CSV table of C-alpha atoms in Angstrom, one decimal:
chain,number,residue,atom,x,y,z
A,851,SER,CA,-28.2,-2.6,0.7
A,852,ASN,CA,-25.4,-1.0,-1.1
A,853,THR,CA,-23.3,-4.5,-0.6
A,854,ALA,CA,-23.0,-7.1,-3.6
A,855,ALA,CA,-22.1,-10.4,-3.4
A,856,LEU,CA,-20.5,-13.6,-5.6
A,857,ILE,CA,-23.6,-15.9,-5.6
A,858,ASP,CA,-22.9,-18.2,-8.2
A,859,TYR,CA,-20.7,-17.5,-11.4
A,860,LYS,CA,-21.6,-19.1,-14.9
A,861,GLY,CA,-19.1,-16.9,-17.7
A,862,THR,CA,-16.0,-18.6,-19.3
A,863,ALA,CA,-13.0,-16.8,-18.2
A,864,GLN,CA,-10.3,-18.8,-17.3
A,865,ASN,CA,-8.2,-15.7,-15.5
A,866,LEU,CA,-11.4,-14.7,-13.5
A,867,VAL,CA,-11.0,-11.0,-11.9
A,868,ILE,CA,-13.9,-10.3,-9.8
A,869,PRO,CA,-15.0,-6.7,-9.6
A,870,ALA,CA,-14.8,-4.6,-6.8
A,871,GLU,CA,-18.3,-3.1,-7.7
A,872,VAL,CA,-21.7,-3.9,-9.8
A,873,GLU,CA,-24.2,-1.6,-10.1
A,874,GLY,CA,-23.2,1.3,-7.5
A,875,CYS,CA,-22.4,-1.9,-4.8
A,876,SER,CA,-19.3,-3.1,-3.2
A,877,VAL,CA,-18.8,-6.8,-3.6
A,878,ILE,CA,-17.8,-8.1,-0.2
A,879,SER,CA,-18.9,-11.6,0.2
A,880,ILE,CA,-18.2,-14.8,-2.0
A,881,LYS,CA,-21.4,-17.1,-1.1
A,882,PRO,CA,-21.1,-21.3,-0.7
A,883,TYR,CA,-20.9,-22.9,-4.1
A,884,ALA,CA,-20.1,-19.4,-6.4
A,885,ILE,CA,-17.6,-21.6,-8.2
A,886,THR,CA,-17.7,-24.9,-8.0
A,887,GLY,CA,-16.3,-28.4,-10.2
A,888,ASP,CA,-15.6,-26.2,-13.5
A,889,ASP,CA,-13.1,-26.3,-15.5
A,890,THR,CA,-12.7,-23.2,-17.0
A,891,VAL,CA,-11.2,-21.0,-14.6
A,892,ARG,CA,-8.0,-21.3,-13.9
A,893,SER,CA,-7.0,-17.9,-11.2
A,894,VAL,CA,-9.2,-15.9,-9.5
A,895,ALA,CA,-8.5,-13.1,-7.9
A,896,LEU,CA,-10.8,-11.0,-5.1
A,897,PRO,CA,-11.0,-7.3,-5.0
A,898,ASP,CA,-10.0,-5.9,-1.8
A,899,THR,CA,-13.6,-4.9,-0.8
A,900,VAL,CA,-13.9,-8.8,0.0
A,901,ILE,CA,-14.1,-9.9,3.7
A,902,GLU,CA,-15.5,-12.9,3.1
A,903,ILE,CA,-15.1,-16.3,1.6
A,904,CYS,CA,-18.1,-18.8,3.0
A,905,ASP,CA,-18.1,-22.4,3.5
A,906,TYR,CA,-17.6,-24.3,0.5
A,907,ALA,CA,-17.6,-20.9,-1.8
A,908,PHE,CA,-15.0,-22.8,-4.1
A,909,PHE,CA,-15.7,-26.4,-4.3
A,910,LYS,CA,-13.7,-28.8,-6.4
A,911,THR,CA,-12.2,-26.3,-8.5
A,912,LYS,CA,-9.2,-26.0,-10.8
A,913,PHE,CA,-7.7,-22.9,-9.7
A,914,THR,CA,-3.9,-22.5,-10.4
A,915,PHE,CA,-3.5,-19.4,-8.2
A,916,LEU,CA,-6.0,-17.3,-5.7
A,917,GLU,CA,-5.2,-14.1,-5.2
A,918,LEU,CA,-7.2,-13.2,-1.7
A,919,SER,CA,-8.5,-9.9,-0.5
A,920,SER,CA,-6.1,-7.4,1.6
A,921,SER,CA,-9.6,-6.9,3.7
A,922,LEU,CA,-10.7,-10.3,4.3
A,923,LYS,CA,-11.6,-11.1,7.5
A,924,ARG,CA,-12.9,-15.1,7.4
A,925,ILE,CA,-12.6,-17.7,5.3
A,926,GLY,CA,-15.1,-20.1,6.0
A,927,ASN,CA,-15.2,-24.2,7.0
A,928,PHE,CA,-14.5,-25.9,3.3
A,929,ALA,CA,-13.6,-22.7,1.7
A,930,VAL,CA,-11.6,-24.6,-1.1
A,931,PHE,CA,-11.8,-27.4,-1.1
A,932,ASN,CA,-10.4,-30.4,-3.1
A,933,ASN,CA,-8.2,-28.5,-5.1
A,934,TRP,CA,-5.8,-30.5,-7.1
A,935,TYR,CA,-3.9,-27.6,-8.5
A,936,LEU,CA,-3.1,-24.7,-6.2
A,937,THR,CA,1.1,-24.8,-5.1
A,938,GLU,CA,0.9,-22.1,-3.0
A,939,LEU,CA,-1.1,-19.3,-1.5
A,940,THR,CA,-1.0,-15.9,0.6
A,941,ILE,CA,-2.9,-15.2,3.4
A,942,PRO,CA,-3.8,-11.8,3.9
A,943,ALA,CA,-2.7,-10.0,7.8
A,944,SER,CA,-6.3,-8.7,7.9
A,945,VAL,CA,-7.7,-12.6,8.2
A,946,GLU,CA,-9.0,-13.1,11.7
A,947,GLU,CA,-10.3,-16.5,11.3
A,948,ILE,CA,-9.9,-19.9,9.2
A,949,GLY,CA,-12.8,-22.5,9.3
A,950,ILE,CA,-12.4,-26.0,9.7
A,951,GLN,CA,-11.2,-27.8,6.6
A,952,ALA,CA,-11.1,-24.5,5.0
A,953,PHE,CA,-8.4,-25.7,2.8
A,954,SER,CA,-8.5,-29.3,2.9
A,955,TYR,CA,-7.7,-31.9,0.6
A,956,CYS,CA,-5.5,-29.2,-1.9
A,957,TRP,CA,-3.0,-32.2,-2.6
A,958,ASN,CA,-0.2,-29.6,-4.3
A,959,LEU,CA,-0.3,-27.3,-1.9
A,960,THR,CA,3.2,-27.1,-0.4
A,961,ASP,CA,3.8,-23.3,0.8
A,962,VAL,CA,1.1,-21.1,2.7
A,963,HIS,CA,2.6,-17.2,3.2
A,964,PHE,CA,1.2,-15.4,6.1
A,965,GLU,CA,1.6,-11.8,5.8
A,966,GLY,CA,0.0,-11.3,9.6
A,967,ALA,CA,0.1,-13.2,12.7
A,968,VAL,CA,-1.6,-16.2,13.7
A,969,PRO,CA,-5.4,-15.6,13.3
A,970,SER,CA,-7.3,-15.7,16.4
A,971,LYS,CA,-9.8,-18.1,15.6
A,972,TRP,CA,-8.2,-21.3,13.9
A,973,GLY,CA,-10.0,-25.0,12.6
A,974,MET,CA,-9.4,-27.8,12.8
A,975,ASP,CA,-7.2,-29.6,10.6
A,976,ILE,CA,-7.4,-26.6,7.6
A,977,PHE,CA,-4.9,-27.7,5.5
A,978,LEU,CA,-5.8,-31.7,5.8
A,979,THR,CA,-5.4,-33.8,2.9
A,980,ASP,CA,-4.5,-37.5,3.2
A,981,PHE,CA,-6.0,-39.3,6.5
A,982,SER,CA,-4.5,-42.9,5.4
A,983,ASN,CA,-1.4,-41.3,4.9
A,984,GLY,CA,-1.0,-39.3,7.7
A,985,TYR,CA,-1.1,-35.4,7.4
A,986,GLN,CA,0.6,-33.9,4.2
A,987,LEU,CA,1.0,-30.0,5.5
A,988,PRO,CA,2.4,-27.2,3.6
A,989,THR,CA,5.5,-25.0,5.0
A,990,ILE,CA,4.3,-22.2,6.6
A,991,HIS,CA,6.1,-18.8,5.7
A,992,PHE,CA,5.4,-15.8,8.3
A,993,THR,CA,7.1,-12.6,8.7
A,994,TYR,CA,9.6,-12.5,11.3
A,995,GLY,CA,8.2,-11.0,14.6
A,996,GLU,CA,4.3,-11.6,13.9
A,997,GLU,CA,2.8,-12.4,17.2
A,998,GLY,CA,1.9,-16.2,17.6
A,999,TRP,CA,4.5,-18.1,15.2
A,1000,THR,CA,7.1,-19.9,16.2
A,1001,TYR,CA,10.5,-21.3,13.8
A,1002,PRO,CA,11.0,-24.0,13.0
A,1003,THR,CA,8.1,-25.5,13.6
A,1004,TRP,CA,4.6,-24.0,15.0
A,1005,THR,CA,2.1,-26.5,16.3
A,1006,ASP,CA,-1.7,-24.9,16.4
A,1007,LYS,CA,-4.0,-25.5,19.4
A,1008,TYR,CA,-5.1,-28.8,17.6
A,1009,SER,CA,-1.4,-29.9,18.5
A,1010,THR,CA,-1.2,-30.5,14.3
A,1011,GLU,CA,2.6,-29.3,13.8
A,1012,TYR,CA,3.9,-27.5,11.0
A,1013,LYS,CA,7.3,-26.5,9.2
A,1014,THR,CA,7.7,-22.9,9.0
A,1015,SER,CA,10.2,-20.4,7.7
A,1016,THR,CA,10.7,-17.0,8.1
A,1017,VAL,CA,12.9,-14.2,6.9
A,1018,LEU,CA,14.8,-12.8,9.5
A,1019,PRO,CA,15.2,-8.7,9.7
A,1020,LYS,CA,18.8,-7.3,8.4
A,1021,GLU,CA,18.9,-5.7,12.2
A,1022,PHE,CA,17.3,-6.2,15.8
A,1023,THR,CA,17.6,-3.9,18.6
A,1024,VAL,CA,17.8,-4.6,22.0
A,1025,THR,CA,15.9,-2.6,24.5
A,1026,GLY,CA,16.3,-2.7,28.7
A,1027,LYS,CA,16.4,-0.8,31.4
A,1028,ILE,CA,18.8,-0.5,34.3
A,1029,THR,CA,17.2,-0.4,37.6
A,1030,SER,CA,19.6,-0.9,40.4
A,1031,TYR,CA,23.5,0.0,39.2
A,1032,GLY,CA,24.9,2.4,41.6
A,1033,ASP,CA,24.0,6.3,41.5
A,1034,SER,CA,21.5,6.9,39.4
A,1035,SER,CA,22.1,10.2,38.3
A,1036,VAL,CA,25.5,8.5,36.4
A,1037,SER,CA,25.3,7.4,33.6
A,1038,ALA,CA,26.1,3.8,32.0
A,1039,LEU,CA,27.3,3.0,28.9
A,1040,VAL,CA,26.1,-0.3,27.2
A,1041,GLN,CA,27.4,-1.8,24.2
A,1042,LEU,CA,27.0,-4.4,22.1
A,1043,ILE,CA,30.5,-6.1,21.3
A,1044,LEU,CA,31.2,-9.1,18.3
A,1045,VAL,CA,34.3,-11.0,19.7
A,1046,ASP,CA,36.3,-12.6,16.7
A,1047,GLU,CA,36.9,-16.3,17.6
A,1048,GLU,CA,39.9,-16.7,16.6
A,1049,THR,CA,41.6,-14.0,17.9
A,1050,GLY,CA,39.6,-12.6,20.8
A,1051,ALA,CA,39.3,-8.9,19.5
A,1052,GLU,CA,36.9,-7.2,20.3
A,1053,THR,CA,34.7,-4.4,18.0
A,1054,VAL,CA,31.9,-2.5,19.2
A,1055,VAL,CA,29.3,-2.8,17.0
A,1056,SER,CA,26.1,-0.6,18.8
A,1057,GLU,CA,26.3,1.7,22.0
A,1058,ASP,CA,23.9,3.8,24.2
A,1059,SER,CA,24.2,5.5,27.6
A,1060,ASP,CA,21.3,5.0,29.6
A,1061,THR,CA,18.7,7.9,30.0
A,1062,ALA,CA,17.1,9.2,32.9
A,1063,ASP,CA,15.0,6.9,33.5
A,1064,GLY,CA,17.7,4.0,32.9
A,1065,THR,CA,16.6,2.7,29.4
A,1066,TYR,CA,19.0,2.0,26.4
A,1067,SER,CA,19.1,0.3,22.9
A,1068,VAL,CA,21.6,-1.0,20.5
A,1069,THR,CA,21.2,-2.2,17.0
A,1070,ALA,CA,22.6,-4.8,15.4
A,1071,PRO,CA,22.5,-7.6,12.5
A,1072,ALA,CA,21.5,-11.3,13.8
A,1073,GLY,CA,24.7,-13.3,15.1
A,1074,GLU,CA,26.0,-13.8,19.4
A,1075,TYR,CA,27.6,-11.0,21.1
A,1076,LEU,CA,28.5,-9.5,24.2
A,1077,LEU,CA,26.8,-6.9,25.9
A,1078,ARG,CA,28.4,-5.0,28.5
A,1079,VAL,CA,27.2,-2.3,30.7
A,1080,GLN,CA,30.0,0.1,32.3
A,1081,LYS,CA,29.5,2.9,34.9
A,1082,LYS,CA,32.6,4.7,36.6
A,1083,ASN,CA,33.1,3.6,39.8
A,1084,HIS,CA,31.0,0.1,39.4
A,1085,VAL,CA,32.2,-2.8,38.2
A,1086,THR,CA,31.9,-3.9,34.7
A,1087,ARG,CA,28.9,-6.4,33.7
A,1088,THR,CA,28.9,-8.6,30.7
A,1089,TYR,CA,26.2,-10.7,29.1
A,1090,ARG,CA,26.2,-13.0,26.7
A,1091,VAL,CA,23.1,-12.2,23.6
A,1092,LEU,CA,21.9,-14.3,20.7
A,1093,LEU,CA,19.8,-12.4,18.2
A,1094,GLY,CA,18.1,-13.6,15.3
A,1095,ASN,CA,16.9,-17.1,17.8
């Protein structure tokens, strides 16, 4: 095999950078109890070759920083168990599975950034910390538009509710198709209009004429607008739309 794994770290480095290759073999896995109870290691950076962090890989560690691989697919059960020092973590978009209590009893983990969609395999009590005082859960930060997440809260399949945060894009695009609006050979004009609340003055922010198959596309920053559809010799239709909610 041309692959390798971290099985049992015995070094003294405070800032551990795991190599991508050892004697010509790619490091693809962090095995159970690879780093456990270590008083020395304060940060760990995984190479982009790593695709799996096994169950109990980092057990009762004192990391303050953990950089995950951009190729990582699986984070095992209890993978980072009982850590008092991690406060923030980024989960790469490549991750497909997070196991049961993967980050349980990470007492001070307050912010978790997901770079992609909700992982397809989501274990129970991933961020559990304290049964007696209820769930002390981190805030989940996600990229707007990534599949599965909701704002301002998100609830997993086990009915655990998380607070969420997202950064809205600078602009939103509204696309649609006019399917029945008089003579299809005559183009319709579609406009996004910003209305001044005090004066009622209207400003056209974006407009488009529908194509031969009736489709259109208009773009504007987050906000409340009128979507107006006009066609010669037809009644003008106006809709209120809210972008970014």
